[in-house]
mmCIF file of C-alpha atoms in Angstrom:
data_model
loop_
_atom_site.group_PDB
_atom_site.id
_atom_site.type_symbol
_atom_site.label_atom_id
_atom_site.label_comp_id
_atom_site.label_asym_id
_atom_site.label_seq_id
_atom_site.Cartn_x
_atom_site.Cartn_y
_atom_site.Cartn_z
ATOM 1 C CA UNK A 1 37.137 -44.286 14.314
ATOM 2 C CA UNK A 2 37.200 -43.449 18.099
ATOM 3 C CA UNK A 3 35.962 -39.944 18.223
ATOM 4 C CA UNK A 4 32.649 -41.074 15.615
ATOM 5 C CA UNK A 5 31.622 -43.684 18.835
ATOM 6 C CA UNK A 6 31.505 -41.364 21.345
ATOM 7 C CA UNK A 7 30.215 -38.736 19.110
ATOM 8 C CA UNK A 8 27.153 -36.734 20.160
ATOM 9 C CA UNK A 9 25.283 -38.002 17.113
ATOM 10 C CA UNK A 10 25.774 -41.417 17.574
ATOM 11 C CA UNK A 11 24.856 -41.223 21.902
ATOM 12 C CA UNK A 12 21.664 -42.874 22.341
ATOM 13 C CA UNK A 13 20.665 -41.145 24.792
ATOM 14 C CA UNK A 14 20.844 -37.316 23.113
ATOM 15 C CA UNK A 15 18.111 -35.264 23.771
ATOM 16 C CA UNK A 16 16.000 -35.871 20.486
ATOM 17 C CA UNK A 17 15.705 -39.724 21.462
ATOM 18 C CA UNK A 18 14.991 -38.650 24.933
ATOM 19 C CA UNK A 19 12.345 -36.191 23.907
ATOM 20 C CA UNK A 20 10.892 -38.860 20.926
ATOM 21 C CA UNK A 21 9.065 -40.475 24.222
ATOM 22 C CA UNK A 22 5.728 -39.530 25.031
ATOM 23 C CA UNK A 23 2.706 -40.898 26.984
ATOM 24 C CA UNK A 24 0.851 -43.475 25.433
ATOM 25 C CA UNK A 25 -2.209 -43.089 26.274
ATOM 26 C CA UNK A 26 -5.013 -44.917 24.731
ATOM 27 C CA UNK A 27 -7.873 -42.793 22.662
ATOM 28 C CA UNK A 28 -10.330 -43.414 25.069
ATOM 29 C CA UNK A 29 -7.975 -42.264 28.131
ATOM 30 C CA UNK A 30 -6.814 -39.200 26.074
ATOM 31 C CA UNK A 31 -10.351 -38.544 26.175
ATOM 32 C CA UNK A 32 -11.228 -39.495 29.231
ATOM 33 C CA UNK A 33 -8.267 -37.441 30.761
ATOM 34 C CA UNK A 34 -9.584 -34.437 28.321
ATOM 35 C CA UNK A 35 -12.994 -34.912 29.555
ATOM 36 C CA UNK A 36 -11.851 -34.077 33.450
ATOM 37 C CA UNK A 37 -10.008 -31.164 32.389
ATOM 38 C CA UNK A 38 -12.856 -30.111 30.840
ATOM 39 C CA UNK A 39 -14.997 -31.014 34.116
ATOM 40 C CA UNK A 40 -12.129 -28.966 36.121
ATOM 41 C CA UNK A 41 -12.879 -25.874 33.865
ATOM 42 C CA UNK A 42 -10.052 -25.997 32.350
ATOM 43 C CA UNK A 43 -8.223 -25.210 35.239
ATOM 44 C CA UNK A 44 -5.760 -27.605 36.677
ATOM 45 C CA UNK A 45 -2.287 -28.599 37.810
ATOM 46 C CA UNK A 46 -0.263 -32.028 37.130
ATOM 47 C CA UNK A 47 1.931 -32.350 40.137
ATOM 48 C CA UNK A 48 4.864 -34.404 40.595
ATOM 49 C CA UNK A 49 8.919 -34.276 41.537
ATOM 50 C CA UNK A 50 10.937 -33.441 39.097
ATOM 51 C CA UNK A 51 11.658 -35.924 36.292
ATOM 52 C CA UNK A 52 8.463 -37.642 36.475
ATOM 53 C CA UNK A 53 7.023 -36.726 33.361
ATOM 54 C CA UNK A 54 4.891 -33.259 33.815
ATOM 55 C CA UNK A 55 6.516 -31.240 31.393
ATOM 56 C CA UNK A 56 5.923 -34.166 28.579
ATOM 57 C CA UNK A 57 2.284 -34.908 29.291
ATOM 58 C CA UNK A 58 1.810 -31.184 29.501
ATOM 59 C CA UNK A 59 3.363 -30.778 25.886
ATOM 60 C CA UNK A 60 0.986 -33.262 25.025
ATOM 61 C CA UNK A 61 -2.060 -31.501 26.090
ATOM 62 C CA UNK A 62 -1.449 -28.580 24.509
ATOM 63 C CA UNK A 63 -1.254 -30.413 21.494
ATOM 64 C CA UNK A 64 -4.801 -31.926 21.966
ATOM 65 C CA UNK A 65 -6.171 -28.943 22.764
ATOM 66 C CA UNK A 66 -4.414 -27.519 19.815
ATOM 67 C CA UNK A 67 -5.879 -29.683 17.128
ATOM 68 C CA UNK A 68 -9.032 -28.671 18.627
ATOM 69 C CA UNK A 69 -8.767 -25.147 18.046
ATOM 70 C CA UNK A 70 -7.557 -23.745 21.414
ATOM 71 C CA UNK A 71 -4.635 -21.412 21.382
ATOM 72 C CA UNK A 72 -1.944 -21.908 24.224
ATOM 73 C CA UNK A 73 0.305 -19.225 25.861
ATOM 74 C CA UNK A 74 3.392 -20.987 27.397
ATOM 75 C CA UNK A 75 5.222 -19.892 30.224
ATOM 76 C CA UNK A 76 8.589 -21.587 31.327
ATOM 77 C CA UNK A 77 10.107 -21.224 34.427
ATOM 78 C CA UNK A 78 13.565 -22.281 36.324
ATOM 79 C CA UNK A 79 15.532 -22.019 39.089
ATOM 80 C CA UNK A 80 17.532 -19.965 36.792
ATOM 81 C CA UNK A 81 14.598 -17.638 35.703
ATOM 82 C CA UNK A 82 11.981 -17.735 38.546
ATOM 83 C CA UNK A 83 10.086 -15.070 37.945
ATOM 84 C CA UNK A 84 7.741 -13.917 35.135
ATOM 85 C CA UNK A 85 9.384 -11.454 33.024
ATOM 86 C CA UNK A 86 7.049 -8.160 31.974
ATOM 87 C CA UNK A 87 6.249 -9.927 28.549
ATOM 88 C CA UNK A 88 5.510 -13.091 30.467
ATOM 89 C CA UNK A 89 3.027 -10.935 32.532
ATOM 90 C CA UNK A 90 1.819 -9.127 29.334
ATOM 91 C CA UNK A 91 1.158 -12.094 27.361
ATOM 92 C CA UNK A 92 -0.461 -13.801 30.089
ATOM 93 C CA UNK A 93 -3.047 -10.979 31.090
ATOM 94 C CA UNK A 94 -3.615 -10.598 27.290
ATOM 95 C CA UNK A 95 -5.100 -14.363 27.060
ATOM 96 C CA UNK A 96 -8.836 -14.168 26.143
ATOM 97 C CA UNK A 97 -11.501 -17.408 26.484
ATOM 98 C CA UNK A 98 -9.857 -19.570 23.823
ATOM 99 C CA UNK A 99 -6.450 -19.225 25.142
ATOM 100 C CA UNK A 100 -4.861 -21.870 27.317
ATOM 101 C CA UNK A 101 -2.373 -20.622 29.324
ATOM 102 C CA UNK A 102 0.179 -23.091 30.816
ATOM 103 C CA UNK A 103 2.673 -22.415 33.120
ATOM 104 C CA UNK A 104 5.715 -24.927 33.823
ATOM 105 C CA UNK A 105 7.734 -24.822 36.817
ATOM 106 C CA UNK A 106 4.833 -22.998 38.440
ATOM 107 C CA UNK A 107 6.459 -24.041 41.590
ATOM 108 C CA UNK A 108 9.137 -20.983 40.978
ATOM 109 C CA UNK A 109 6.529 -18.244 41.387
ATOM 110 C CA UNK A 110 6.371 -16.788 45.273
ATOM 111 C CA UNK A 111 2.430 -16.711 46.600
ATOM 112 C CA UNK A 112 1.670 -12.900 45.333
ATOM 113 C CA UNK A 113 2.575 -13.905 41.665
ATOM 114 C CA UNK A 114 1.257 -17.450 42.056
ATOM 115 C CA UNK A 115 -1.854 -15.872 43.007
ATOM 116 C CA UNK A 116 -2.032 -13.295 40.348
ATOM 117 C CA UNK A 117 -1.152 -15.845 37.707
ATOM 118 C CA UNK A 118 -4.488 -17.696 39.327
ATOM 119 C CA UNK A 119 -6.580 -14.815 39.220
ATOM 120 C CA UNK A 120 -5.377 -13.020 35.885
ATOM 121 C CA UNK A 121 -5.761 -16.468 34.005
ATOM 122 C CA UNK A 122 -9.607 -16.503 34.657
ATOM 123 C CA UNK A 123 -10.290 -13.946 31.887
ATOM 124 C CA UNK A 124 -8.381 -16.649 29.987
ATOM 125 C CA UNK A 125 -9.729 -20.041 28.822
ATOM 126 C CA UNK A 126 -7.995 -21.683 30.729
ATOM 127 C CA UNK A 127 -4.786 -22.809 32.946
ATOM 128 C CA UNK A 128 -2.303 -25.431 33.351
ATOM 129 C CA UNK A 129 0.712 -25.510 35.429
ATOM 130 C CA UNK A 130 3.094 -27.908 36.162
ATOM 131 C CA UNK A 131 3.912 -27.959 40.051
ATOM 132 C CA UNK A 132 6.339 -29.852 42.819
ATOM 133 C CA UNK A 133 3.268 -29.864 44.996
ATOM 134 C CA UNK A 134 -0.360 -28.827 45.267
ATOM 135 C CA UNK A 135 -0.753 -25.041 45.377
ATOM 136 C CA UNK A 136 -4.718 -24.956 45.465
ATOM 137 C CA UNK A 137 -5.736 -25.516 41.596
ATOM 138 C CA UNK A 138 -7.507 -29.218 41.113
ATOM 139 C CA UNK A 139 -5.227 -31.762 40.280
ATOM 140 C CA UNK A 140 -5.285 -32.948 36.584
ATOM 141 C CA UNK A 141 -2.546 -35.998 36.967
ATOM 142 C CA UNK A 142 -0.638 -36.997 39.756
ATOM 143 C CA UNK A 143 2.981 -37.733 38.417
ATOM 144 C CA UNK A 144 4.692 -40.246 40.474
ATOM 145 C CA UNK A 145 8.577 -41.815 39.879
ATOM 146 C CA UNK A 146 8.089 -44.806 38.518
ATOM 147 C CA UNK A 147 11.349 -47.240 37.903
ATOM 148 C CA UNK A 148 9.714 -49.481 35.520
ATOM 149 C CA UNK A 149 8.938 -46.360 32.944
ATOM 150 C CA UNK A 150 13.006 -45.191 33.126
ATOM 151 C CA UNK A 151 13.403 -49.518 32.360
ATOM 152 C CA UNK A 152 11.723 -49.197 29.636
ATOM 153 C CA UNK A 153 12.892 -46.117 28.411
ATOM 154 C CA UNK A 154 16.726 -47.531 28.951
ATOM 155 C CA UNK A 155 15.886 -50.500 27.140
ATOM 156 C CA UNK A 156 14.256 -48.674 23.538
ATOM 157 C CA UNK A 157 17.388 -46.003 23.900
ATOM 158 C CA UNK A 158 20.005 -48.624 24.058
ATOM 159 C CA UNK A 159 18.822 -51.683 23.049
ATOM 160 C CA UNK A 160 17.551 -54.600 25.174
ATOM 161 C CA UNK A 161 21.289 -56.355 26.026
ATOM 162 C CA UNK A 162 22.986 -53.119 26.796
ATOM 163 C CA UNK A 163 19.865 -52.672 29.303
ATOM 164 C CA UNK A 164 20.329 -55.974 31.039
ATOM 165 C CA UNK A 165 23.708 -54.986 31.417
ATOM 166 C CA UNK A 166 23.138 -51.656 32.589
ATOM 167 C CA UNK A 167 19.966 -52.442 34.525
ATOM 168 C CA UNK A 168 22.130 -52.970 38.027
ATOM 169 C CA UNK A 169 23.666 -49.409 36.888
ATOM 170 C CA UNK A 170 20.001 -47.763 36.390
ATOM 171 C CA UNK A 171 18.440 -48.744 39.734
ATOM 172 C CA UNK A 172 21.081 -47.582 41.852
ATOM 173 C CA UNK A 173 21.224 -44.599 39.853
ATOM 174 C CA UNK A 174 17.473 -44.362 40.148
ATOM 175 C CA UNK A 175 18.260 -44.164 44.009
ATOM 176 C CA UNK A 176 20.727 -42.152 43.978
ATOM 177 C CA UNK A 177 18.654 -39.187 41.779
ATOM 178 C CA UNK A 178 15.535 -39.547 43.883
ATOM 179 C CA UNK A 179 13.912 -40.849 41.147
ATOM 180 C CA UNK A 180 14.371 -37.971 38.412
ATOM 181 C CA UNK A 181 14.524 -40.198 35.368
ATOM 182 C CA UNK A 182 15.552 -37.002 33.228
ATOM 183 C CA UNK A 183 18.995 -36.636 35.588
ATOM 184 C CA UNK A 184 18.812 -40.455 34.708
ATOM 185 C CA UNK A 185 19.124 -40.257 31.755
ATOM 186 C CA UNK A 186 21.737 -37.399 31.604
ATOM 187 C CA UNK A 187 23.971 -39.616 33.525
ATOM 188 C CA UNK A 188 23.810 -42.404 31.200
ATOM 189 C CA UNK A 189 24.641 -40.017 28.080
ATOM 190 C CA UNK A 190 27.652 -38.896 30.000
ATOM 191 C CA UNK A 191 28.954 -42.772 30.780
ATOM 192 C CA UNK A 192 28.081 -43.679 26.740
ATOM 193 C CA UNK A 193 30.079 -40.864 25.939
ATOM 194 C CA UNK A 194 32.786 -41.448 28.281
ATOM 195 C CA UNK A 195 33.088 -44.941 26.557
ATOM 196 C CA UNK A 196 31.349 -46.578 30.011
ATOM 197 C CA UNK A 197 28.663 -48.427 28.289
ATOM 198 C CA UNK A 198 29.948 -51.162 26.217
ATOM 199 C CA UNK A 199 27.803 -51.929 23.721
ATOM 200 C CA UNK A 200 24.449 -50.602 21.714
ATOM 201 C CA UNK A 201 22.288 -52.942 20.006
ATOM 202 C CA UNK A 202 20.395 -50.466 17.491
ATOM 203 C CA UNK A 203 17.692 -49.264 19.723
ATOM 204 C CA UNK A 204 15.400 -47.281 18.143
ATOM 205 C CA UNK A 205 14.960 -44.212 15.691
ATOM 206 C CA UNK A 206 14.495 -40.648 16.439
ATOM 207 C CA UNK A 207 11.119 -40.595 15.231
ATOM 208 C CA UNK A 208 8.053 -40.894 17.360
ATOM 209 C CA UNK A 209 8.173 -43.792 20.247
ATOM 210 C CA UNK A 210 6.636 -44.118 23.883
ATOM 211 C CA UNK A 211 7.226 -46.020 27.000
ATOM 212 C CA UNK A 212 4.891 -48.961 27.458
ATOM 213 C CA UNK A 213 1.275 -48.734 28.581
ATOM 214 C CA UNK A 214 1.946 -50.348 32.262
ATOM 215 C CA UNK A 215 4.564 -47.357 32.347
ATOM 216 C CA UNK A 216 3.113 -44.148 30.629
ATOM 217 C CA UNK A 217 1.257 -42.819 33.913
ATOM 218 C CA UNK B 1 0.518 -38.305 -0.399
ATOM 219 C CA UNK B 2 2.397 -35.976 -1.339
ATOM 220 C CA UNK B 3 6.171 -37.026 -1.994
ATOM 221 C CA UNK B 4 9.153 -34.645 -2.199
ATOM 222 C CA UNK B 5 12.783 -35.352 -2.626
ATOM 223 C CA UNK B 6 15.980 -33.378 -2.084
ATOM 224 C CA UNK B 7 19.487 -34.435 -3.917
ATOM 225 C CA UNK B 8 22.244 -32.217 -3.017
ATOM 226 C CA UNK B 9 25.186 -31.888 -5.322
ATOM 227 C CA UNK B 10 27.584 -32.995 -3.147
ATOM 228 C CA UNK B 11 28.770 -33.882 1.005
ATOM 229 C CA UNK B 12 30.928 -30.737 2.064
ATOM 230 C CA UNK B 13 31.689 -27.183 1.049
ATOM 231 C CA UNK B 14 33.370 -24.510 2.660
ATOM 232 C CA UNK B 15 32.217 -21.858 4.281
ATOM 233 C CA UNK B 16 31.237 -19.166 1.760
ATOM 234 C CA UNK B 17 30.230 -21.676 -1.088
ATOM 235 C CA UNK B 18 27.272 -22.525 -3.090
ATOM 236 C CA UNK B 19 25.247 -24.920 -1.396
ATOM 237 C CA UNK B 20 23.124 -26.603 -4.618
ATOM 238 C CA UNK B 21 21.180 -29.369 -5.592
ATOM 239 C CA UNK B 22 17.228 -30.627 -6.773
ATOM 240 C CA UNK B 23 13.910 -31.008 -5.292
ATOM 241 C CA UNK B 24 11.468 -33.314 -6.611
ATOM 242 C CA UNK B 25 8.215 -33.586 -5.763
ATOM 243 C CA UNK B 26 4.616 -34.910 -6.485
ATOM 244 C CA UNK B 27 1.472 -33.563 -5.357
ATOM 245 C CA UNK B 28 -2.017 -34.866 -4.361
ATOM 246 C CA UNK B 29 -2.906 -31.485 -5.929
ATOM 247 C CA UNK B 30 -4.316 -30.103 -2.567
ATOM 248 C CA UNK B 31 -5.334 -26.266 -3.147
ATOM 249 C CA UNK B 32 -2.763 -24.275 -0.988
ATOM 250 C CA UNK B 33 -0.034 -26.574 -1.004
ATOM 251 C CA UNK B 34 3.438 -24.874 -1.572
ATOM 252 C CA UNK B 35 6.794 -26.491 -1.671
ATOM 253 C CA UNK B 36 9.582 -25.057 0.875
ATOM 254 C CA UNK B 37 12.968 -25.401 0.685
ATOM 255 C CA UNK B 38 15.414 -24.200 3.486
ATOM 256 C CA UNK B 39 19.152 -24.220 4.621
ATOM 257 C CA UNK B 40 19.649 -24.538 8.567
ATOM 258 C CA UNK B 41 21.880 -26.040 10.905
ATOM 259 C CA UNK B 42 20.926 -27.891 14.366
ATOM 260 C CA UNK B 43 22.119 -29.162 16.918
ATOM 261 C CA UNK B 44 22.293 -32.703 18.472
ATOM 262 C CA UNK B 45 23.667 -33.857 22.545
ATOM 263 C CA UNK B 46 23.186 -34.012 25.805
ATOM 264 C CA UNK B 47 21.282 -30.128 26.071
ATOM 265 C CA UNK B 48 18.450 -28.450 24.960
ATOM 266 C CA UNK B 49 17.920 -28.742 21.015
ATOM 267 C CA UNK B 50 18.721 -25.521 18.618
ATOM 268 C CA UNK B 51 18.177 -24.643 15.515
ATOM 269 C CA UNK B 52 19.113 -22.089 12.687
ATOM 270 C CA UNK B 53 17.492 -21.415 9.770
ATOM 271 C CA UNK B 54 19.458 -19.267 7.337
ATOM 272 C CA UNK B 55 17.639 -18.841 4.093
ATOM 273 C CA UNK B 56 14.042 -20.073 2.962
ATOM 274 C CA UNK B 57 12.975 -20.168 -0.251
ATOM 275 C CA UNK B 58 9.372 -21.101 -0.811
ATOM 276 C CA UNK B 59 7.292 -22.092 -4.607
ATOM 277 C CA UNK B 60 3.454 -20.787 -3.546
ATOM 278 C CA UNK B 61 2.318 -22.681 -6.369
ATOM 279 C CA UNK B 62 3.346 -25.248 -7.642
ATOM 280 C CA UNK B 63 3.220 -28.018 -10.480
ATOM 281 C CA UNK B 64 1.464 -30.955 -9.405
ATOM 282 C CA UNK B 65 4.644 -32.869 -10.329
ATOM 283 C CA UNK B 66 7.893 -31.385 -11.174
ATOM 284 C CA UNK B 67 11.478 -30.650 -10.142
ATOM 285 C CA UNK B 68 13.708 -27.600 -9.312
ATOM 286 C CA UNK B 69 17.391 -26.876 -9.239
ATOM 287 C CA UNK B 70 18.143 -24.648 -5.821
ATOM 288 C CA UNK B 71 21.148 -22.923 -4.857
ATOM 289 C CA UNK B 72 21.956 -21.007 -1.569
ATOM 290 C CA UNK B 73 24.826 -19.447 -0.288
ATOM 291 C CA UNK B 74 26.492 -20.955 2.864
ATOM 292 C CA UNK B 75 27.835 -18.862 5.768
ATOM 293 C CA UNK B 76 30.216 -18.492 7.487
ATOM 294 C CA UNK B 77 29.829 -20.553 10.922
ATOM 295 C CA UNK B 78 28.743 -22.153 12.479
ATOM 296 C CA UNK B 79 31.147 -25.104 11.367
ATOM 297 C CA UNK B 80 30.288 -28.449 10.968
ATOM 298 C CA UNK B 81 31.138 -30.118 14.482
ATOM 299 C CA UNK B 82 31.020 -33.747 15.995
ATOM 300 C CA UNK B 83 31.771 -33.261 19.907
ATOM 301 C CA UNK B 84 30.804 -35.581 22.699
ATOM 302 C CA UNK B 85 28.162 -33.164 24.486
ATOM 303 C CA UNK B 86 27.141 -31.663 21.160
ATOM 304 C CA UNK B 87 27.189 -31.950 17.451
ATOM 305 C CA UNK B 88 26.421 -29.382 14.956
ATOM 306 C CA UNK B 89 25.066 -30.978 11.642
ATOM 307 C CA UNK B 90 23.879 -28.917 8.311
ATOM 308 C CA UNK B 91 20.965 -29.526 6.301
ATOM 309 C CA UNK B 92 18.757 -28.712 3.501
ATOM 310 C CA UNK B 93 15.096 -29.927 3.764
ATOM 311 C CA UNK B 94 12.374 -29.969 1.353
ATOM 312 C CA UNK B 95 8.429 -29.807 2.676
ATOM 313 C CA UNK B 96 5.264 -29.537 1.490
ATOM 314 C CA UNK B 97 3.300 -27.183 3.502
ATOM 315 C CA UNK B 98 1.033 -27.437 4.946
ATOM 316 C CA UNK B 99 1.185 -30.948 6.689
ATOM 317 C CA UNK B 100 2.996 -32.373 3.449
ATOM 318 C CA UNK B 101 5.930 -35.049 3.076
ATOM 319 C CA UNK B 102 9.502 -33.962 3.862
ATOM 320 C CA UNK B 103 12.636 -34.899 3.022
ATOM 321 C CA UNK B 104 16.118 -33.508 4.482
ATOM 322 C CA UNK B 105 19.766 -34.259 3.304
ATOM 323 C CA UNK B 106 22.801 -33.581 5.446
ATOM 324 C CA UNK B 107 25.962 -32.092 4.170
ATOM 325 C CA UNK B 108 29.423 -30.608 5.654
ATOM 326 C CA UNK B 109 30.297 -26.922 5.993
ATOM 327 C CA UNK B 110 33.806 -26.485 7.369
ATOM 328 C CA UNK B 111 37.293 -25.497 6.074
ATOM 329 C CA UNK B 112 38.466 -27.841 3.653
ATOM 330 C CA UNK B 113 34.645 -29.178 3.619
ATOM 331 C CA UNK B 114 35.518 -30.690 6.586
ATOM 332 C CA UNK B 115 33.533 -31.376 9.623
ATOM 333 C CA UNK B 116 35.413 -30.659 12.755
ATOM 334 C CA UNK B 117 36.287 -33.340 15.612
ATOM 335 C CA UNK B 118 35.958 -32.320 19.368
ATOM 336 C CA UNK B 119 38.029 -34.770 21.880
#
C-alpha cells in the first residue's frame, strides 16, 4: 500500500526517533561535567549555532539535576515568542535556592531582560541558558557542528545502506544548512516522505538510543 | 518487576463507542504502587509531539496479582489519521506508578472504525 510507505508513522526520521538521541556521555564525564557546573555556581550557558545539540544536553541536565532533588523552572523561547511572557517573569522571580531555572533560546531576550533574567535568577539556585553566543555567564559546553554526529545519527535512523546511499545527499545538505543537523534532519523526513529515499533497512526503535561517543560532544 | 498487560477487545470503533478490554498485572508488592489505566491519542511526524489524554482511571491499591475488565467511552475526534507530515494514532496504556512496567495497545477510532488516509 502506497500511502502506508510514506506514512508519517512509518518515516524514520519523525520527531520521536529524532528526539530518542541523546548525549552519551560516560558516568564519569556526566560527573565530571556536573562537577563544573557545580564549580560555576550553578550558573552557566552552553553556547552553540543552532542545531548543534544545546537544547538536548540541556534536557539532559535537568534530568540529572532532577534525580538529585533540584527542581527546574523552564523557559522556552523563539523567534516566534521572544520575549518572556508575565507568567514567564512570575515563575522565574518566584524560583527559590533549589530551583534551577533554565532558559532556552536565551539569545531572544534584548540586554534589559537578559540582564534581569541574570540578576533575578540569583535568588534562585541556579541558571542555565542556552545561547547563539556568549552573553557574559561562564560557559558550561561549547556546542560545535559536527558532521560526523548528523553521520551517525543518519545511519541509526535509516539504516546503514540507505546512509551510504544518502551520505553524498547529507554532506551537501550539511553545507547547505550551515551545519544545523535538526534542519538536517527535517529535510531528510520531507525526501522519505516524498518517496526520495529508496530504501530503509530497519534502523532502530523509538526507544532510548545515542550518537556514538567520538560524536556526542 | 512489576509486569502489566493491556488486551483490548478489538482494532477500531467509531467515534462514540465503548472502548473495552483487560489489564493484567503482577506486582513486586511495593507499598504505594497503583495501577493506571488511560485513553489518549498522540501524535507522530515531522513537528513537535502532542498528546491527549481523555479519561484516566486509576486502582490506588491494588492486588499483588490480578486482572480488570475496563471500559471507556471514545469521543468524538480527533479521528484516527495516517498523513505524510503527521499521524494521529489512539491508545490505551496500562502503568504501574510510580516508576512501574507499562504496556500500551493501539486501536482505530474513525467512521466505519476506520483510520483515515491523507495523500
Amino acid at each position: 500500500m502506497t500511502t502506508a510507505l510514506r506514512c508519517a508513522r512509518e518515516n524514520p526520521f519523525r520527531t520521536e526517533r529524532v528526539l530518542a538521541f541523546r548525549y552519551r556521555l560516560t558516568a564519569d564525564q556526566w560527573e565530571s561535567l556536573l562537577e563544573r557546573f557545580a564549580r560555576l555556581g550553578y550558573r552557566a550557558s552552553l553556547v552553540g549555532p543552532e542545531g548543534t545539540g544545546k537544547t538536548t544536553l540541556r534536557e539532559d541536565v535537568e534530568a540529572r539535576l532532577g534525580e538529585r532533588g533540584w527542581r527546574i523552572c523552564g523557559v522556552h523561547l523563539c523567534r516566534q515568542q521572544p520575549r518572556l511572557s508575565l507568567s514567564q517573569r512570575r515563575r522565574i522571580a518566584d524560583a527559590g535556592p533549589s530551583t534551577l531555572v533554565t532558559v532556552d533560546g536565551g539569545e531572544q531576550l534584548g540586554w534589559l531582560a537578559w540582564r534581569w533574567v541574570c540578576r533575578t535568577t540569583r535568588r534562585a539556585g541556579g541558571l542555565l541558558a542556552t545561547l547563539h553566543r556568549d552573553r557574559g555567564l561562564a560557559v558550561l559546553h561549547r556546542h560545535r557542528p559536527d558532521i560526523e554526529v548528523l553521520r551517525a545519527m543518519v545511519s541509526r535512523l535509516a539504516g546503514r545502506d540507505a546512509a551510504v546511499a544518502l551520505d553524498k545527499d547529507v554532506r551537501e545538505m550539511y553545507a547547505e544548512y550551515g551545519g544545523n543537523t535538526r534542519d538536517v534532519l527535517r529535510a531528510l523526513y520531507d525526501r522519505w516522505a516524498a518517496g526520495r529515499i529508496a530504501s530503509v533497512d530497519g534502523g532502530m526503535h523509538a526507544s532510548k538510543a545515542a550518537v556514538t561517543d567520538e560524536g556526542a560532544q | 518487576m512489576s509486569q502489566i498487560q493491556v488486551q483490548l477487545d478489538g482494532e477500531a470503533v467509531r467515534p462514540g463507542q465503548e472502548v473495552t478490554g483487560t489489564v493484567s498485572w503482577s506486582l513486586q508488592g511495593r507499598r504505594g504502587d497503583r495501577v493506571v489505566i488511560r485513553l489518549f491519542w498522540y501524535t507522530q511526524g515531522k513537528g513537535t509531539e502532542d498528546l491527549g489524554v481523555v479519561e484516566q482511571k486509576t486502582i490506588p491499591t491494588p492486588a499483588a496479582s490480578s486482572s480488570e475488565r475496563f471500559s471507556f467511552r471514545a469521543p468524538s475526534f480527533p479521528w484516527s489519521y495516517a498523513g505524510t507530515l503527521m499521524a494521529i494514532t489512539w491508545a490505551v496504556e496500562a502503568a504501574v506508578e510510580p516508576k512501574g512496567s507499562v504496556d500500551r495497545k493501539q486501536f482505530v477510532l474513525g467512521p466505519n472504525g476506520r483510520e483515515i488516509e491523507g495523500k
